[in-house]
Coordinates of C-alpha atoms and ligand atoms in Angstrom, one line a residue:
M1 CA 197.0 7.8 -22.7
N2 CA 193.7 9.2 -22.2
N3 CA 193.9 7.8 -18.9
S4 CA 195.5 10.4 -15.5
V5 CA 198.4 9.4 -14.8
M6 CA 199.7 10.7 -11.1
I7 CA 203.1 13.8 -10.5
E8 CA 204.8 13.9 -7.5
A9 CA 204.4 17.7 -6.6
E10 CA 203.9 19.9 -4.1
P11 CA 201.7 20.8 -2.4
Y12 CA 200.5 17.5 -3.2
S13 CA 200.3 15.2 -6.7
F14 CA 198.9 16.4 -9.6
E15 CA 196.9 14.4 -11.8
F16 CA 197.8 14.7 -14.7
F17 CA 195.4 13.9 -18.0
P18 CA 198.8 13.7 -21.6
K19 CA 196.4 14.1 -22.9
Q20 CA 194.0 17.4 -22.1
C21 CA 197.9 19.1 -20.9
A22 CA 200.2 21.5 -23.3
L23 CA 203.4 22.3 -22.3
L24 CA 203.8 26.4 -22.2
I25 CA 207.4 26.9 -22.7
I26 CA 207.0 31.0 -21.8
D27 CA 209.7 33.9 -23.6
M28 CA 212.5 30.9 -23.9
Q29 CA 214.0 34.6 -26.1
R30 CA 217.4 35.2 -26.8
D31 CA 217.1 38.5 -25.3
F32 CA 216.1 37.2 -22.0
L33 CA 219.0 34.6 -22.2
E34 CA 221.6 35.6 -24.0
G35 CA 225.2 37.1 -23.2
G36 CA 224.3 40.3 -25.2
G37 CA 221.1 40.9 -24.9
F38 CA 218.1 42.9 -23.4
G39 CA 218.3 41.2 -20.0
A40 CA 221.8 40.9 -19.5
M41 CA 222.2 45.1 -20.9
L42 CA 220.0 45.9 -18.3
G43 CA 222.9 44.1 -15.7
N44 CA 221.5 41.1 -14.7
D45 CA 223.1 37.5 -14.9
V46 CA 221.9 35.6 -17.3
A47 CA 223.5 32.7 -16.2
Q48 CA 220.8 32.2 -13.7
L49 CA 218.8 31.4 -16.7
R50 CA 220.4 29.5 -18.9
R51 CA 221.0 26.9 -16.2
T52 CA 217.5 25.7 -17.7
I53 CA 217.9 25.5 -21.2
E54 CA 219.3 21.5 -20.4
P55 CA 216.3 20.4 -18.2
N56 CA 214.1 22.0 -21.2
R57 CA 215.6 20.6 -23.9
T58 CA 215.2 17.2 -22.9
L59 CA 211.8 18.0 -21.4
L60 CA 210.5 19.2 -24.8
S61 CA 212.3 16.1 -26.7
I62 CA 209.9 13.6 -24.4
W63 CA 207.1 15.9 -24.7
R64 CA 207.6 15.7 -28.7
A65 CA 208.2 12.1 -28.9
A66 CA 204.9 11.0 -26.6
G67 CA 203.2 13.4 -29.2
L68 CA 202.0 15.9 -26.7
L69 CA 201.4 19.7 -27.4
V70 CA 203.6 22.1 -27.2
I71 CA 203.0 26.3 -27.2
H72 CA 205.9 28.1 -27.0
T73 CA 205.5 31.9 -25.8
R74 CA 207.5 35.3 -26.6
E75 CA 207.0 38.5 -25.4
G76 CA 208.1 41.9 -27.6
H77 CA 205.7 44.5 -29.9
R78 CA 205.2 45.2 -33.7
S79 CA 208.0 47.2 -35.6
D80 CA 205.9 50.1 -35.1
L81 CA 205.7 49.9 -31.6
R82 CA 201.9 50.4 -31.6
D83 CA 201.8 47.7 -28.4
L84 CA 203.9 49.4 -26.2
P85 CA 203.0 51.5 -23.3
L86 CA 204.5 54.7 -23.3
S87 CA 204.8 53.7 -19.7
K88 CA 206.8 50.3 -20.6
K89 CA 208.7 51.6 -23.2
I90 CA 209.8 54.7 -20.2
R91 CA 209.9 52.5 -16.9
G92 CA 214.1 51.4 -15.9
Q93 CA 215.3 54.7 -17.3
S94 CA 217.5 52.4 -19.2
R95 CA 218.8 53.3 -22.6
P96 CA 218.6 51.7 -25.4
C97 CA 215.0 50.0 -24.3
I98 CA 212.2 48.3 -25.7
G99 CA 212.6 49.2 -29.9
D100 CA 215.3 51.0 -30.0
V101 CA 218.5 48.9 -31.5
G102 CA 220.6 46.3 -29.4
P103 CA 223.2 44.1 -29.9
M104 CA 221.0 41.2 -31.8
G105 CA 218.8 43.9 -33.2
R106 CA 216.1 45.9 -32.0
I107 CA 215.2 45.3 -28.5
L108 CA 212.0 42.8 -28.0
V109 CA 210.9 43.3 -31.2
R110 CA 209.2 40.9 -33.6
G111 CA 211.6 39.3 -36.3
E112 CA 214.1 40.8 -35.0
P113 CA 217.4 38.0 -34.1
G114 CA 216.8 38.5 -30.4
H115 CA 213.1 38.4 -29.6
D116 CA 213.2 34.8 -31.5
I117 CA 214.1 31.4 -29.4
I118 CA 216.8 30.3 -28.9
P119 CA 218.0 27.5 -31.0
E120 CA 218.6 24.7 -28.1
L121 CA 214.6 25.1 -27.9
Y122 CA 213.7 26.2 -31.1
P123 CA 209.9 25.5 -32.3
L124 CA 209.6 22.5 -34.7
P125 CA 207.1 24.0 -38.1
N126 CA 203.6 22.9 -35.7
E127 CA 204.0 23.9 -32.8
S128 CA 201.6 27.1 -32.1
I129 CA 204.1 30.3 -31.1
I130 CA 201.6 33.0 -28.9
D131 CA 203.6 36.9 -29.6
K132 CA 202.6 38.2 -26.6
P133 CA 203.1 42.7 -25.6
G134 CA 202.3 41.6 -21.7
K135 CA 204.1 39.2 -19.2
G136 CA 200.7 37.5 -19.1
A137 CA 200.2 35.0 -22.4
F138 CA 197.3 35.6 -22.1
Y139 CA 196.7 39.2 -22.5
A140 CA 196.5 40.1 -26.0
T141 CA 196.7 36.9 -27.3
D142 CA 194.9 33.9 -29.0
L143 CA 195.8 31.9 -26.2
H144 CA 193.1 30.9 -24.4
V145 CA 190.8 30.0 -28.1
I146 CA 193.2 27.5 -28.5
L147 CA 193.7 26.0 -25.6
Q148 CA 190.0 25.7 -25.4
N149 CA 189.8 24.4 -29.2
L150 CA 192.5 21.7 -28.1
N151 CA 190.3 20.6 -25.3
I152 CA 193.7 21.6 -23.5
T153 CA 192.5 21.9 -19.8
Q154 CA 196.2 21.7 -17.8
L155 CA 199.0 23.1 -18.1
I156 CA 202.8 22.3 -17.7
I157 CA 204.7 25.7 -17.7
T158 CA 208.8 26.3 -18.0
G159 CA 210.5 29.7 -19.1
V160 CA 211.7 33.0 -17.9
T161 CA 211.5 34.8 -15.2
T162 CA 210.4 32.5 -12.5
E163 CA 208.6 35.6 -10.8
V164 CA 207.6 38.3 -13.8
C165 CA 205.9 36.1 -17.0
V166 CA 205.8 32.9 -15.6
N167 CA 203.9 33.5 -12.4
T168 CA 201.5 36.6 -14.3
T169 CA 200.6 33.6 -17.2
V170 CA 199.8 31.2 -13.8
R171 CA 197.5 33.3 -12.4
E172 CA 196.0 33.8 -15.7
A173 CA 195.7 31.1 -16.5
N174 CA 194.2 29.8 -12.9
D175 CA 191.4 32.5 -13.3
R176 CA 191.1 31.5 -16.8
G177 CA 190.0 27.3 -14.8
Y178 CA 193.7 26.1 -16.0
D179 CA 195.5 23.4 -13.4
C180 CA 199.3 24.4 -13.8
L181 CA 202.5 22.8 -12.8
V182 CA 205.1 24.6 -12.8
L183 CA 209.0 22.7 -12.9
E184 CA 210.9 24.1 -10.8
D185 CA 214.5 22.8 -13.2
C186 CA 212.5 24.3 -16.0
V187 CA 211.9 27.7 -14.7
G188 CA 214.0 30.5 -14.1
S189 CA 214.7 34.0 -12.2
Y190 CA 217.9 36.3 -12.9
F191 CA 217.5 36.9 -8.6
P192 CA 217.8 33.5 -6.8
E193 CA 215.5 34.7 -4.0
F194 CA 212.2 35.4 -6.4
Q195 CA 212.8 31.6 -7.6
T196 CA 212.0 30.6 -4.1
A197 CA 209.3 33.0 -3.9
G198 CA 207.8 32.7 -6.5
L199 CA 207.7 28.8 -6.6
N200 CA 206.6 29.2 -3.0
M201 CA 203.8 32.0 -4.0
I202 CA 202.3 29.4 -6.6
K203 CA 202.1 25.7 -3.8
A204 CA 201.4 28.0 -0.4
Q205 CA 198.0 27.7 0.3
K206 CA 197.2 24.3 -0.3
G207 CA 198.3 25.0 -4.0
I208 CA 196.8 28.3 -4.4
F209 CA 197.5 28.7 -7.5
G210 CA 198.5 24.7 -9.0
W211 CA 201.7 22.8 -8.7
V212 CA 205.3 22.8 -8.3
S213 CA 207.8 19.9 -9.2
R214 CA 210.8 19.2 -11.3
S215 CA 211.2 17.9 -15.1
A216 CA 212.8 14.5 -13.8
K217 CA 209.7 13.5 -11.9
V218 CA 207.3 14.1 -15.6
L219 CA 210.3 12.3 -17.5
A220 CA 209.8 9.7 -14.9
I221 CA 205.9 9.0 -17.0
L222 CA 206.6 10.0 -20.0
G223 CA 210.4 8.7 -20.4
Ligands
TIU301 N1 209.9 36.8 -20.0 C1 209.4 37.7 -19.0 O1 209.6 37.2 -17.6 N2 210.1 39.1 -19.6 C2 210.4 39.3 -18.2 O2 210.4 41.2 -18.8 N3 211.1 39.6 -17.6 C3 212.4 40.1 -16.2 O3 212.0 39.7 -15.9 N4 212.8 41.6 -16.4

């Protein structure tokens, strides 16, 4: 699979080079997706995110079977919170907040149960996990170095949430020269209107940040 294949997408077809493409799964963590996690505690409807689990699971299994690169990210902080800006800790005035003890351990702290990836999409030992302190997967991480060393130039991006960590990562990737394809059934927002707007912002202006498609279009090629 060194040649390219066209994937049907908006605003126009995406030229997919499988060997130069990584599947980047953003923050499919228990704290965001499970009832009783950080997201639910803030009053969010986790069902809006949970609908992405099954399409991601199917895509991941086909992607793995094709022998292609998978990278997972997790948002979270050191247990001493020295990488947590005070502004992020206190914003929203929620009690408890990041670093405090919640129902699934300390909220968004590395090593705690709620910080980990949901069992349905659990990484295999050979799949890199990027632990990121911010919303974007490139900020304060070694993601760019890893992708460059593996000659990756394209990213198929899935995960949560569409307008926060997915959009921030797509924008960071653009500025570093990557082509990004976002799969709308595999990304989710707690807010339906932000799901729509977040995807529109990517594909507007003839793909100002990249392309939008659905997992079925990728499976049609790999499956
Ligand atoms: N992963 C991610 O999007 N982190 C967030 O904090 N998202 C929210 O929508 N809050």
